[in-house]
C-alpha positions as YAML, in Angstrom:
chain: A
units: angstrom
residues:
- id: 1
  name: UNK
  ca: [10.55, 25.79, 14.58]
- id: 2
  name: UNK
  ca: [12.86, 23.34, 16.31]
- id: 3
  name: UNK
  ca: [13.66, 25.96, 18.96]
- id: 4
  name: UNK
  ca: [9.94, 26.47, 19.61]
- id: 5
  name: UNK
  ca: [9.36, 22.73, 19.94]
- id: 6
  name: UNK
  ca: [12.36, 22.37, 22.25]
- id: 7
  name: UNK
  ca: [11.20, 25.27, 24.41]
- id: 8
  name: UNK
  ca: [7.73, 23.78, 24.61]
- id: 9
  name: UNK
  ca: [9.14, 20.42, 25.64]
- id: 10
  name: UNK
  ca: [11.30, 22.11, 28.30]
- id: 11
  name: UNK
  ca: [8.32, 23.96, 29.77]
- id: 12
  name: UNK
  ca: [6.22, 20.79, 29.85]
- id: 13
  name: UNK
  ca: [9.06, 18.87, 31.54]
- id: 14
  name: UNK
  ca: [9.53, 21.63, 34.12]
- id: 15
  name: UNK
  ca: [5.81, 21.67, 34.87]
- id: 16
  name: UNK
  ca: [5.83, 17.89, 35.26]
- id: 17
  name: UNK
  ca: [8.79, 18.05, 37.65]
- id: 18
  name: UNK
  ca: [7.08, 20.76, 39.68]
- id: 19
  name: UNK
  ca: [3.92, 18.70, 39.92]
- id: 20
  name: UNK
  ca: [5.92, 15.65, 40.98]
- id: 21
  name: UNK
  ca: [7.59, 17.63, 43.78]
- id: 22
  name: UNK
  ca: [4.27, 19.13, 44.88]
- id: 23
  name: UNK
  ca: [2.56, 15.73, 44.93]
- id: 24
  name: UNK
  ca: [5.26, 13.85, 46.83]
- id: 25
  name: UNK
  ca: [6.95, 16.44, 49.06]
- id: 26
  name: UNK
  ca: [4.60, 18.23, 51.51]
- id: 27
  name: UNK
  ca: [6.41, 21.56, 51.32]
- id: 28
  name: UNK
  ca: [4.11, 23.33, 53.76]
- id: 29
  name: UNK
  ca: [5.08, 20.76, 56.42]
- id: 30
  name: UNK
  ca: [8.72, 20.04, 55.66]
- id: 31
  name: UNK
  ca: [9.58, 23.76, 55.53]
- id: 32
  name: UNK
  ca: [8.52, 24.12, 59.16]
- id: 33
  name: UNK
  ca: [10.02, 20.99, 60.68]
- id: 34
  name: UNK
  ca: [12.97, 21.24, 63.09]
- id: 35
  name: UNK
  ca: [16.20, 19.34, 62.51]
- id: 36
  name: UNK
  ca: [16.05, 16.58, 65.14]
- id: 37
  name: UNK
  ca: [19.19, 15.00, 66.64]
- id: 38
  name: UNK
  ca: [18.56, 11.79, 68.62]
- id: 39
  name: UNK
  ca: [20.69, 10.62, 71.53]
- id: 40
  name: UNK
  ca: [20.66, 8.74, 74.85]
- id: 41
  name: UNK
  ca: [21.90, 9.53, 78.36]
- id: 42
  name: UNK
  ca: [25.64, 10.41, 78.41]
- id: 43
  name: UNK
  ca: [25.68, 11.02, 74.64]
- id: 44
  name: UNK
  ca: [26.56, 14.55, 73.52]
- id: 45
  name: UNK
  ca: [24.21, 16.20, 71.03]
- id: 46
  name: UNK
  ca: [25.99, 18.81, 68.92]
- id: 47
  name: UNK
  ca: [23.38, 21.38, 67.95]
- id: 48
  name: UNK
  ca: [24.19, 24.35, 65.74]
- id: 49
  name: UNK
  ca: [24.23, 26.69, 68.75]
- id: 50
  name: UNK
  ca: [25.15, 24.46, 71.72]
- id: 51
  name: UNK
  ca: [26.14, 20.98, 72.86]
- id: 52
  name: UNK
  ca: [23.61, 19.21, 75.09]
- id: 53
  name: UNK
  ca: [24.26, 16.11, 77.21]
- id: 54
  name: UNK
  ca: [21.94, 14.45, 79.72]
- id: 55
  name: UNK
  ca: [24.28, 13.28, 82.45]
- id: 56
  name: UNK
  ca: [21.86, 11.73, 84.95]
- id: 57
  name: UNK
  ca: [18.17, 11.02, 85.62]
- id: 58
  name: UNK
  ca: [16.45, 10.79, 89.03]
- id: 59
  name: UNK
  ca: [12.93, 9.86, 90.16]
- id: 60
  name: UNK
  ca: [11.80, 11.08, 93.58]
- id: 61
  name: UNK
  ca: [8.70, 12.21, 95.47]
- id: 62
  name: UNK
  ca: [10.61, 15.12, 97.04]
- id: 63
  name: UNK
  ca: [13.10, 17.73, 95.84]
- id: 64
  name: UNK
  ca: [15.34, 19.34, 98.44]
- id: 65
  name: UNK
  ca: [16.56, 22.85, 97.76]
- id: 66
  name: UNK
  ca: [16.43, 26.43, 98.86]
- id: 67
  name: UNK
  ca: [14.43, 27.44, 100.77]
- id: 68
  name: UNK
  ca: [12.18, 24.40, 101.35]
- id: 69
  name: UNK
  ca: [11.42, 20.92, 100.11]
- id: 70
  name: UNK
  ca: [8.95, 20.50, 97.25]
- id: 71
  name: UNK
  ca: [6.67, 17.47, 97.07]
- id: 72
  name: UNK
  ca: [5.48, 16.24, 93.69]
- id: 73
  name: UNK
  ca: [1.86, 15.67, 92.81]
- id: 74
  name: UNK
  ca: [3.03, 12.46, 91.13]
- id: 75
  name: UNK
  ca: [6.81, 12.03, 91.05]
- id: 76
  name: UNK
  ca: [9.62, 14.37, 90.18]
- id: 77
  name: UNK
  ca: [11.62, 13.31, 87.15]
- id: 78
  name: UNK
  ca: [14.84, 15.28, 87.54]
- id: 79
  name: UNK
  ca: [17.08, 15.52, 84.47]
- id: 80
  name: UNK
  ca: [20.67, 16.71, 84.95]
- id: 81
  name: UNK
  ca: [22.30, 18.29, 81.90]
- id: 82
  name: UNK
  ca: [25.66, 19.55, 80.73]
- id: 83
  name: UNK
  ca: [25.42, 22.47, 78.29]
- id: 84
  name: UNK
  ca: [28.04, 24.26, 76.20]
- id: 85
  name: UNK
  ca: [27.34, 27.17, 73.85]
- id: 86
  name: UNK
  ca: [29.48, 27.28, 70.75]
- id: 87
  name: UNK
  ca: [30.41, 30.38, 68.78]
- id: 88
  name: UNK
  ca: [28.11, 32.84, 70.56]
- id: 89
  name: UNK
  ca: [26.09, 33.23, 73.77]
- id: 90
  name: UNK
  ca: [22.65, 31.67, 73.55]
- id: 91
  name: UNK
  ca: [19.45, 31.39, 75.56]
- id: 92
  name: UNK
  ca: [17.83, 27.96, 75.48]
- id: 93
  name: UNK
  ca: [14.17, 28.25, 76.46]
- id: 94
  name: UNK
  ca: [12.78, 24.99, 75.14]
- id: 95
  name: UNK
  ca: [13.20, 22.14, 77.61]
- id: 96
  name: UNK
  ca: [10.25, 19.76, 77.86]
- id: 97
  name: UNK
  ca: [9.45, 16.10, 78.38]
- id: 98
  name: UNK
  ca: [7.64, 13.68, 76.07]
- id: 99
  name: UNK
  ca: [6.51, 10.20, 77.14]
- id: 100
  name: UNK
  ca: [5.88, 7.07, 75.07]
- id: 101
  name: UNK
  ca: [2.35, 8.26, 74.22]
- id: 102
  name: UNK
  ca: [3.46, 11.76, 73.19]
- id: 103
  name: UNK
  ca: [2.14, 13.47, 76.32]
- id: 104
  name: UNK
  ca: [4.18, 16.59, 77.08]
- id: 105
  name: UNK
  ca: [5.29, 18.32, 80.26]
- id: 106
  name: UNK
  ca: [7.17, 21.57, 80.76]
- id: 107
  name: UNK
  ca: [9.59, 22.03, 83.69]
- id: 108
  name: UNK
  ca: [7.93, 22.85, 86.99]
- id: 109
  name: UNK
  ca: [8.20, 26.34, 88.47]
- id: 110
  name: UNK
  ca: [7.49, 25.06, 92.01]
- id: 111
  name: UNK
  ca: [11.03, 23.88, 92.67]
- id: 112
  name: UNK
  ca: [13.18, 27.01, 92.86]
- id: 113
  name: UNK
  ca: [16.52, 25.38, 92.17]
- id: 114
  name: UNK
  ca: [15.27, 23.68, 89.02]
- id: 115
  name: UNK
  ca: [15.52, 25.51, 85.71]
- id: 116
  name: UNK
  ca: [13.00, 26.35, 83.02]
- id: 117
  name: UNK
  ca: [15.55, 27.93, 80.65]
- id: 118
  name: UNK
  ca: [19.28, 28.68, 80.61]
- id: 119
  name: UNK
  ca: [21.50, 31.54, 79.45]
- id: 120
  name: UNK
  ca: [24.79, 30.19, 78.13]
- id: 121
  name: UNK
  ca: [28.04, 32.07, 77.60]
- id: 122
  name: UNK
  ca: [30.11, 31.08, 74.58]
- id: 123
  name: UNK
  ca: [32.65, 28.38, 75.39]
- id: 124
  name: UNK
  ca: [31.70, 28.11, 79.09]
- id: 125
  name: UNK
  ca: [30.43, 24.73, 80.24]
- id: 126
  name: UNK
  ca: [27.31, 24.94, 82.41]
- id: 127
  name: UNK
  ca: [25.19, 22.45, 84.31]
- id: 128
  name: UNK
  ca: [21.45, 22.62, 84.95]
- id: 129
  name: UNK
  ca: [18.72, 20.37, 86.34]
- id: 130
  name: UNK
  ca: [15.18, 20.32, 84.95]
- id: 131
  name: UNK
  ca: [12.36, 18.97, 87.12]
- id: 132
  name: UNK
  ca: [9.11, 17.55, 85.79]
- id: 133
  name: UNK
  ca: [6.15, 16.67, 88.02]
- id: 134
  name: UNK
  ca: [4.63, 13.74, 86.15]
- id: 135
  name: UNK
  ca: [2.19, 10.86, 86.68]
- id: 136
  name: UNK
  ca: [3.35, 7.26, 86.70]
- id: 137
  name: UNK
  ca: [2.57, 6.62, 83.04]
- id: 138
  name: UNK
  ca: [4.83, 9.51, 82.10]
- id: 139
  name: UNK
  ca: [7.99, 7.64, 83.09]
- id: 140
  name: UNK
  ca: [7.92, 4.95, 80.40]
- id: 141
  name: UNK
  ca: [9.86, 5.98, 77.31]
- id: 142
  name: UNK
  ca: [10.38, 9.53, 78.58]
- id: 143
  name: UNK
  ca: [12.54, 11.77, 76.39]
- id: 144
  name: UNK
  ca: [13.98, 15.21, 77.02]
- id: 145
  name: UNK
  ca: [13.56, 17.71, 74.20]
- id: 146
  name: UNK
  ca: [16.01, 20.63, 74.24]
- id: 147
  name: UNK
  ca: [15.95, 23.54, 71.83]
- id: 148
  name: UNK
  ca: [16.45, 27.26, 71.59]
- id: 149
  name: UNK
  ca: [12.82, 28.30, 71.29]
- id: 150
  name: UNK
  ca: [10.07, 27.50, 73.83]
- id: 151
  name: UNK
  ca: [7.52, 24.81, 73.06]
- id: 152
  name: UNK
  ca: [4.17, 26.00, 71.78]
- id: 153
  name: UNK
  ca: [1.15, 23.97, 70.73]
- id: 154
  name: UNK
  ca: [2.14, 24.46, 67.07]
- id: 155
  name: UNK
  ca: [5.91, 24.17, 67.65]
- id: 156
  name: UNK
  ca: [6.22, 27.57, 65.99]
- id: 157
  name: UNK
  ca: [9.19, 28.70, 68.06]
- id: 158
  name: UNK
  ca: [11.67, 26.15, 66.73]
- id: 159
  name: UNK
  ca: [10.74, 25.66, 63.09]
- id: 160
  name: UNK
  ca: [13.79, 24.81, 60.99]
- id: 161
  name: UNK
  ca: [15.98, 24.97, 64.10]
- id: 162
  name: UNK
  ca: [18.20, 22.31, 65.66]
- id: 163
  name: UNK
  ca: [16.52, 20.22, 68.36]
- id: 164
  name: UNK
  ca: [17.88, 17.54, 70.71]
- id: 165
  name: UNK
  ca: [15.64, 14.51, 71.39]
- id: 166
  name: UNK
  ca: [17.27, 12.51, 74.19]
- id: 167
  name: UNK
  ca: [15.94, 9.13, 75.34]
- id: 168
  name: UNK
  ca: [16.15, 8.94, 79.15]
- id: 169
  name: UNK
  ca: [16.32, 5.14, 79.02]
- id: 170
  name: UNK
  ca: [13.30, 4.27, 81.17]
- id: 171
  name: UNK
  ca: [11.80, 0.95, 80.12]
- id: 172
  name: UNK
  ca: [8.30, -0.24, 81.06]
- id: 173
  name: UNK
  ca: [9.82, -2.90, 83.35]
- id: 174
  name: UNK
  ca: [11.57, -0.21, 85.42]
- id: 175
  name: UNK
  ca: [8.58, 2.06, 86.07]
- id: 176
  name: UNK
  ca: [7.27, 0.33, 89.23]
- id: 177
  name: UNK
  ca: [10.70, 0.27, 90.85]
- id: 178
  name: UNK
  ca: [11.40, 3.91, 90.05]
- id: 179
  name: UNK
  ca: [7.96, 5.00, 91.28]
- id: 180
  name: UNK
  ca: [8.61, 3.28, 94.61]
- id: 181
  name: UNK
  ca: [11.83, 5.23, 95.31]
- id: 182
  name: UNK
  ca: [11.54, 7.51, 98.35]
- id: 183
  name: UNK
  ca: [14.97, 9.17, 98.69]
- id: 184
  name: UNK
  ca: [14.85, 12.94, 98.22]
- id: 185
  name: UNK
  ca: [17.01, 14.55, 95.51]
- id: 186
  name: UNK
  ca: [18.97, 17.68, 96.44]
- id: 187
  name: UNK
  ca: [18.83, 20.03, 93.45]
- id: 188
  name: UNK
  ca: [21.26, 22.94, 93.21]
- id: 189
  name: UNK
  ca: [21.00, 25.98, 90.98]
- id: 190
  name: UNK
  ca: [22.67, 25.82, 87.57]
- id: 191
  name: UNK
  ca: [26.26, 26.97, 87.21]
- id: 192
  name: UNK
  ca: [29.81, 25.83, 86.47]
- id: 193
  name: UNK
  ca: [29.72, 22.87, 88.91]
- id: 194
  name: UNK
  ca: [28.33, 19.50, 87.95]
- id: 195
  name: UNK
  ca: [25.13, 18.54, 89.83]
- id: 196
  name: UNK
  ca: [27.08, 15.88, 91.71]
- id: 197
  name: UNK
  ca: [29.66, 18.45, 92.93]
- id: 198
  name: UNK
  ca: [27.01, 21.06, 93.76]
- id: 199
  name: UNK
  ca: [25.07, 18.57, 95.93]
- id: 200
  name: UNK
  ca: [28.04, 17.88, 98.21]
...
């Protein structure tokens, strides 16, 4: 009799715990969320599959590269990165920009020397520039998102994966000055040289 009562109490307690978890933890959402690592420019983000560092940020109306110059519809926001795969080679296909109002931009395909994705060899440091053609309001609070899977409208390609969220450090007070810059930026194709060395 005591065993039956104890078993009944255990079942009721287990059901109560399950209900508590169901009510307070949205499992259908949390099971799909990526693991986000926040950083700023010059801070290394150690993801499970690669290290990501934003080394520099440029704003320009014109990108110089091979074979011709590319003019932006708004302005180019050029993000230089240093990337290092860890234990195994990896393809990173998810580089996109988010502004302060959660508008999103993918890298432009119009500038040939800019990258949309990168193939990394294990233990070999690589450098790549990503170029975003954005309107003026896109500069404030802009952040680079870097992950293994490409961005989709439902973020289905990087569920439960590591993701870097890097603040590019553009404050509202800096937007007008950055938008007024006219110097072209010479973008070189990704490789073992830093963007600064490749531009020489």
